[in-house]
mmCIF file of C-alpha atoms in Angstrom:
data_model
loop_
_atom_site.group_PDB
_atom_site.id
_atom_site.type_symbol
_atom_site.label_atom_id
_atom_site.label_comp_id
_atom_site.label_asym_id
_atom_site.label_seq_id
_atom_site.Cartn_x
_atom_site.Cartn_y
_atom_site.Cartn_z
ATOM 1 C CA UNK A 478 32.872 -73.199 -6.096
ATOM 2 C CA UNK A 479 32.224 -70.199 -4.188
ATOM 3 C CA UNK A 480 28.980 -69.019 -2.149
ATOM 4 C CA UNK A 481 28.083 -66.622 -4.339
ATOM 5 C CA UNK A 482 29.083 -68.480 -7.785
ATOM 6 C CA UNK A 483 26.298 -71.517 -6.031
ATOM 7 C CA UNK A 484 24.184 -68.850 -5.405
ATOM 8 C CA UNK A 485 24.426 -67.058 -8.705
ATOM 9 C CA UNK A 486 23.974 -70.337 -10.918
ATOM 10 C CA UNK A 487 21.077 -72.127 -8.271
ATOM 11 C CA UNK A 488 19.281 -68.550 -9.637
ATOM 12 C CA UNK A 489 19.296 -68.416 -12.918
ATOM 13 C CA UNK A 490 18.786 -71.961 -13.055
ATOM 14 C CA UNK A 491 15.792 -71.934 -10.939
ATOM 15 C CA UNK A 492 14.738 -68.174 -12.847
ATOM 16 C CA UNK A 493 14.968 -70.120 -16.296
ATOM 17 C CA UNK A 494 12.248 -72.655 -15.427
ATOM 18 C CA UNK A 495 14.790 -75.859 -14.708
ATOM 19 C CA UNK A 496 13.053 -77.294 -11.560
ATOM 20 C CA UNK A 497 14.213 -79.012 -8.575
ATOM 21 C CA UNK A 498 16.645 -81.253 -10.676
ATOM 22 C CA UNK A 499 18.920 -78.500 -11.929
ATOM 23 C CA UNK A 500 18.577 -76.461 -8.723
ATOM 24 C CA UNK A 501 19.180 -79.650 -6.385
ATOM 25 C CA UNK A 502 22.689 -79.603 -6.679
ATOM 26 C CA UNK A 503 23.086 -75.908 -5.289
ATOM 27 C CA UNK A 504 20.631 -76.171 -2.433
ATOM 28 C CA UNK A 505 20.735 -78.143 0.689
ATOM 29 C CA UNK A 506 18.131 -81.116 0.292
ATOM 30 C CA UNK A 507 15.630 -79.203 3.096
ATOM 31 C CA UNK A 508 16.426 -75.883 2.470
ATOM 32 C CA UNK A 509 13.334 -73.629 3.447
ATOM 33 C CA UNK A 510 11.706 -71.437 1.578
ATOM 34 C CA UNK A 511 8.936 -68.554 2.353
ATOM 35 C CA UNK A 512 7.374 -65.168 0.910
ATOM 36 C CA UNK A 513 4.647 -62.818 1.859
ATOM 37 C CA UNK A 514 3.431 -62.964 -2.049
ATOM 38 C CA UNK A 515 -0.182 -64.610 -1.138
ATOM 39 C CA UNK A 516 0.410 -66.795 -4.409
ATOM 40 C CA UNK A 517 3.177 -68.581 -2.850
ATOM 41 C CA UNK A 518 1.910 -68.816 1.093
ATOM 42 C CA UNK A 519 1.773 -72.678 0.795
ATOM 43 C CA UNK A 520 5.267 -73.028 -0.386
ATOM 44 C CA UNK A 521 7.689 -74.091 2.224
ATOM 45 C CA UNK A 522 10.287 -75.561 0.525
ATOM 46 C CA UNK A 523 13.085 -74.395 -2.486
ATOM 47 C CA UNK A 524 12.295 -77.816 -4.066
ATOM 48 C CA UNK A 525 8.538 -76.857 -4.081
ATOM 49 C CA UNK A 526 9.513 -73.424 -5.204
ATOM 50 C CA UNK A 527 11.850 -74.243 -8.589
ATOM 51 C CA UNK A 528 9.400 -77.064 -9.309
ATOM 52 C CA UNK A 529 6.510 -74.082 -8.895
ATOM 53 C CA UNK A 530 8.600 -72.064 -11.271
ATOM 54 C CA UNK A 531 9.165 -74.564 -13.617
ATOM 55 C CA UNK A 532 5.031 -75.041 -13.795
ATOM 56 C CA UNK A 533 5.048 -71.316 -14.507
ATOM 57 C CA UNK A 534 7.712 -70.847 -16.979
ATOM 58 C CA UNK A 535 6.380 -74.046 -19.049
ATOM 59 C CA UNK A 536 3.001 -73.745 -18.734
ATOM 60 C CA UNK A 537 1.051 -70.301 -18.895
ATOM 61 C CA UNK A 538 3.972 -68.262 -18.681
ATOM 62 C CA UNK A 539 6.089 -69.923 -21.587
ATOM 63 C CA UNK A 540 8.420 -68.065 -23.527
ATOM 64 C CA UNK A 541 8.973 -65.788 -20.164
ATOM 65 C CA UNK A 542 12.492 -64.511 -19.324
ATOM 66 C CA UNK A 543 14.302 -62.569 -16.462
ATOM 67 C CA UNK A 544 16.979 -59.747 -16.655
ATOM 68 C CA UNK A 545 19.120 -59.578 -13.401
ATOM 69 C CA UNK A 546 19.489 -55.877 -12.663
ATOM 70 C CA UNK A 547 21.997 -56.336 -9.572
ATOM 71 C CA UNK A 548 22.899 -59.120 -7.180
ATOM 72 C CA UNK A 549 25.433 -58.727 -4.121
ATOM 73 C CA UNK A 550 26.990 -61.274 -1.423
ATOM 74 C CA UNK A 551 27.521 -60.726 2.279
ATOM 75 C CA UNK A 552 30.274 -63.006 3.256
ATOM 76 C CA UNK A 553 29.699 -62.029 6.837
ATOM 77 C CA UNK A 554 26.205 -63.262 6.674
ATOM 78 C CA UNK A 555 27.055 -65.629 3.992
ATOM 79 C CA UNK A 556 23.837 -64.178 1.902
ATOM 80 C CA UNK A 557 23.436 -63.713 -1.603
ATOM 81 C CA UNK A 558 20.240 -61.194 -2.718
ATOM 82 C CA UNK A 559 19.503 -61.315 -6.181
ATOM 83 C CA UNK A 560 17.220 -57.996 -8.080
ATOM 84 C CA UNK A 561 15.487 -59.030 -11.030
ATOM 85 C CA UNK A 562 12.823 -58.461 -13.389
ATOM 86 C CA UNK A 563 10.229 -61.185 -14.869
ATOM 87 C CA UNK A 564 8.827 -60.861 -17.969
ATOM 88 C CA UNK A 565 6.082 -62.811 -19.598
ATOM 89 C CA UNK A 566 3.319 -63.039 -21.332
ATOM 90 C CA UNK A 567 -0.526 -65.405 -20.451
ATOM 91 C CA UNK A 568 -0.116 -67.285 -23.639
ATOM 92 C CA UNK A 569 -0.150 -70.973 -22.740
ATOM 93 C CA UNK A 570 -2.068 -73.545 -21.132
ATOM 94 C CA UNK A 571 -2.684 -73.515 -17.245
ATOM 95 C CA UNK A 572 -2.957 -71.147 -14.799
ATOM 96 C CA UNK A 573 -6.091 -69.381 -12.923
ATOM 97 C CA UNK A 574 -7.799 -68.147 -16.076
ATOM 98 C CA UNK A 575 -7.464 -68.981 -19.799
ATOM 99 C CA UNK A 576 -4.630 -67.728 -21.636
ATOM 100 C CA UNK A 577 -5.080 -63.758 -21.465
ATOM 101 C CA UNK A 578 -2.562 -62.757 -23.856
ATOM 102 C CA UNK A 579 -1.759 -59.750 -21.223
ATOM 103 C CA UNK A 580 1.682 -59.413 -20.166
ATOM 104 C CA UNK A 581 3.553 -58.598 -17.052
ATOM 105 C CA UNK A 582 6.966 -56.897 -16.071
ATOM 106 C CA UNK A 583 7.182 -57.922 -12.787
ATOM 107 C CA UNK A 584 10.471 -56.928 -10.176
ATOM 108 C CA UNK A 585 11.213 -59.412 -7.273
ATOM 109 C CA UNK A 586 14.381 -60.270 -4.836
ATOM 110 C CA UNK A 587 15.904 -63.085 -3.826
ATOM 111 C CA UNK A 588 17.779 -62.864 -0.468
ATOM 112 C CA UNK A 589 19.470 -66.582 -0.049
ATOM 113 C CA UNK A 590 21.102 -67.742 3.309
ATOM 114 C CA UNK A 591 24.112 -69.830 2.253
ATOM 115 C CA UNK A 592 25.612 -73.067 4.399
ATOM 116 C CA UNK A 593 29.451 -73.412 4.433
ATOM 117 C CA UNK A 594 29.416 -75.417 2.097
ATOM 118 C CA UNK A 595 28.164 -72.820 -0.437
ATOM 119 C CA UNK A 596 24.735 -74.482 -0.734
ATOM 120 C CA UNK A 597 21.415 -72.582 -0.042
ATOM 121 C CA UNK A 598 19.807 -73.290 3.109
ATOM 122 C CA UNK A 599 16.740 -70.849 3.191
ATOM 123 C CA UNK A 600 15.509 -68.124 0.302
ATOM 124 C CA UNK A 601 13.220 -65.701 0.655
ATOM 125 C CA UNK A 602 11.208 -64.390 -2.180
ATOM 126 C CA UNK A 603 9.881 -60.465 -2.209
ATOM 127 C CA UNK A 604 7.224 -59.852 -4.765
ATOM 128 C CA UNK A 605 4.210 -57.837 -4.971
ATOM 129 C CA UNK A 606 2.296 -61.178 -6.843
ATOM 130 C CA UNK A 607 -0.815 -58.771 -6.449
ATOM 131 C CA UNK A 608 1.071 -56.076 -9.397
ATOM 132 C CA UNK A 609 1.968 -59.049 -11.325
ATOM 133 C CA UNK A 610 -1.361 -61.162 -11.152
ATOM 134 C CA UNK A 611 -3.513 -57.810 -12.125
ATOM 135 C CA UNK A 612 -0.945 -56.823 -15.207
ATOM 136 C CA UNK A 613 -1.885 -60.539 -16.560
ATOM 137 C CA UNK A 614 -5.262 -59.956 -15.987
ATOM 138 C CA UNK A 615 -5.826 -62.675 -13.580
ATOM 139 C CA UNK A 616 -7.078 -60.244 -10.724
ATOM 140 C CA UNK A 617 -9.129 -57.282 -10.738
#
């Protein structure tokens, strides 16, 4: 399998909610993880990541989905960056708040360093969390 095909399935596997298990087989079992979004500042690691967005896409984000506007692979730096949007709505259980019933359309990138064996090794996650966490009502 290719770089980018790893790439492309570890993200909509991890996008759709599918935790560490589905991911695990894309991603190097340390692979790193960081973002300046304040809501994910104590995630380090990819596993802690998918198993974050599993939480989210299960719990008060259920019923949430993702449209991939572009994605694009730099085979001299061996990274794949991802441009997406996530929808979804406050309707389930969890989260900071009760269920707010306010939605959110919320853009983000994923720019993935690749090992050569095709399997992620670090991703980085740019979001403004502060957009999305206001449009669900969860901020002021």
């Amino acid at each position: 399998m290719s770089a980018f095909k790893s790439a492309t399935e570890f993200f909509h596997a991890c996008e759709s909610g599918k935790g560490w298990e589905a991911c695990k087989g894309f991603a190097e079992p340390n692979a790193g993880f960081d973002s300046q979004a304040f809501a994910l500042t104590d995630i380090d690691t990819l596993e802690a990541y998918t198993n974050w967005m599993r939480g989210t896409t299960n719990g008060p984000m259920v019923g949430s989905h993702y449209e991939l506007t572009t994605s694009a692979f730099d085979d001299d730096k061996n990274t794949a960056i991802f441009f997406g949007t996530f929808f979804g709505i406050h309707s389930g259980e969890g989260g900071p708040v009760p269920a707010t019933g306010k939605k959110c359309a919320s853009h983000y990138v994923y720019v993935m360093q690749l090992s050569g064996e095709g399997k992620v090794t670090h991703m980085t996650k740019v979001w403004n969390d502060g957009w999305a966490l206001k449009e669900l009502g969860w901020t002021q």
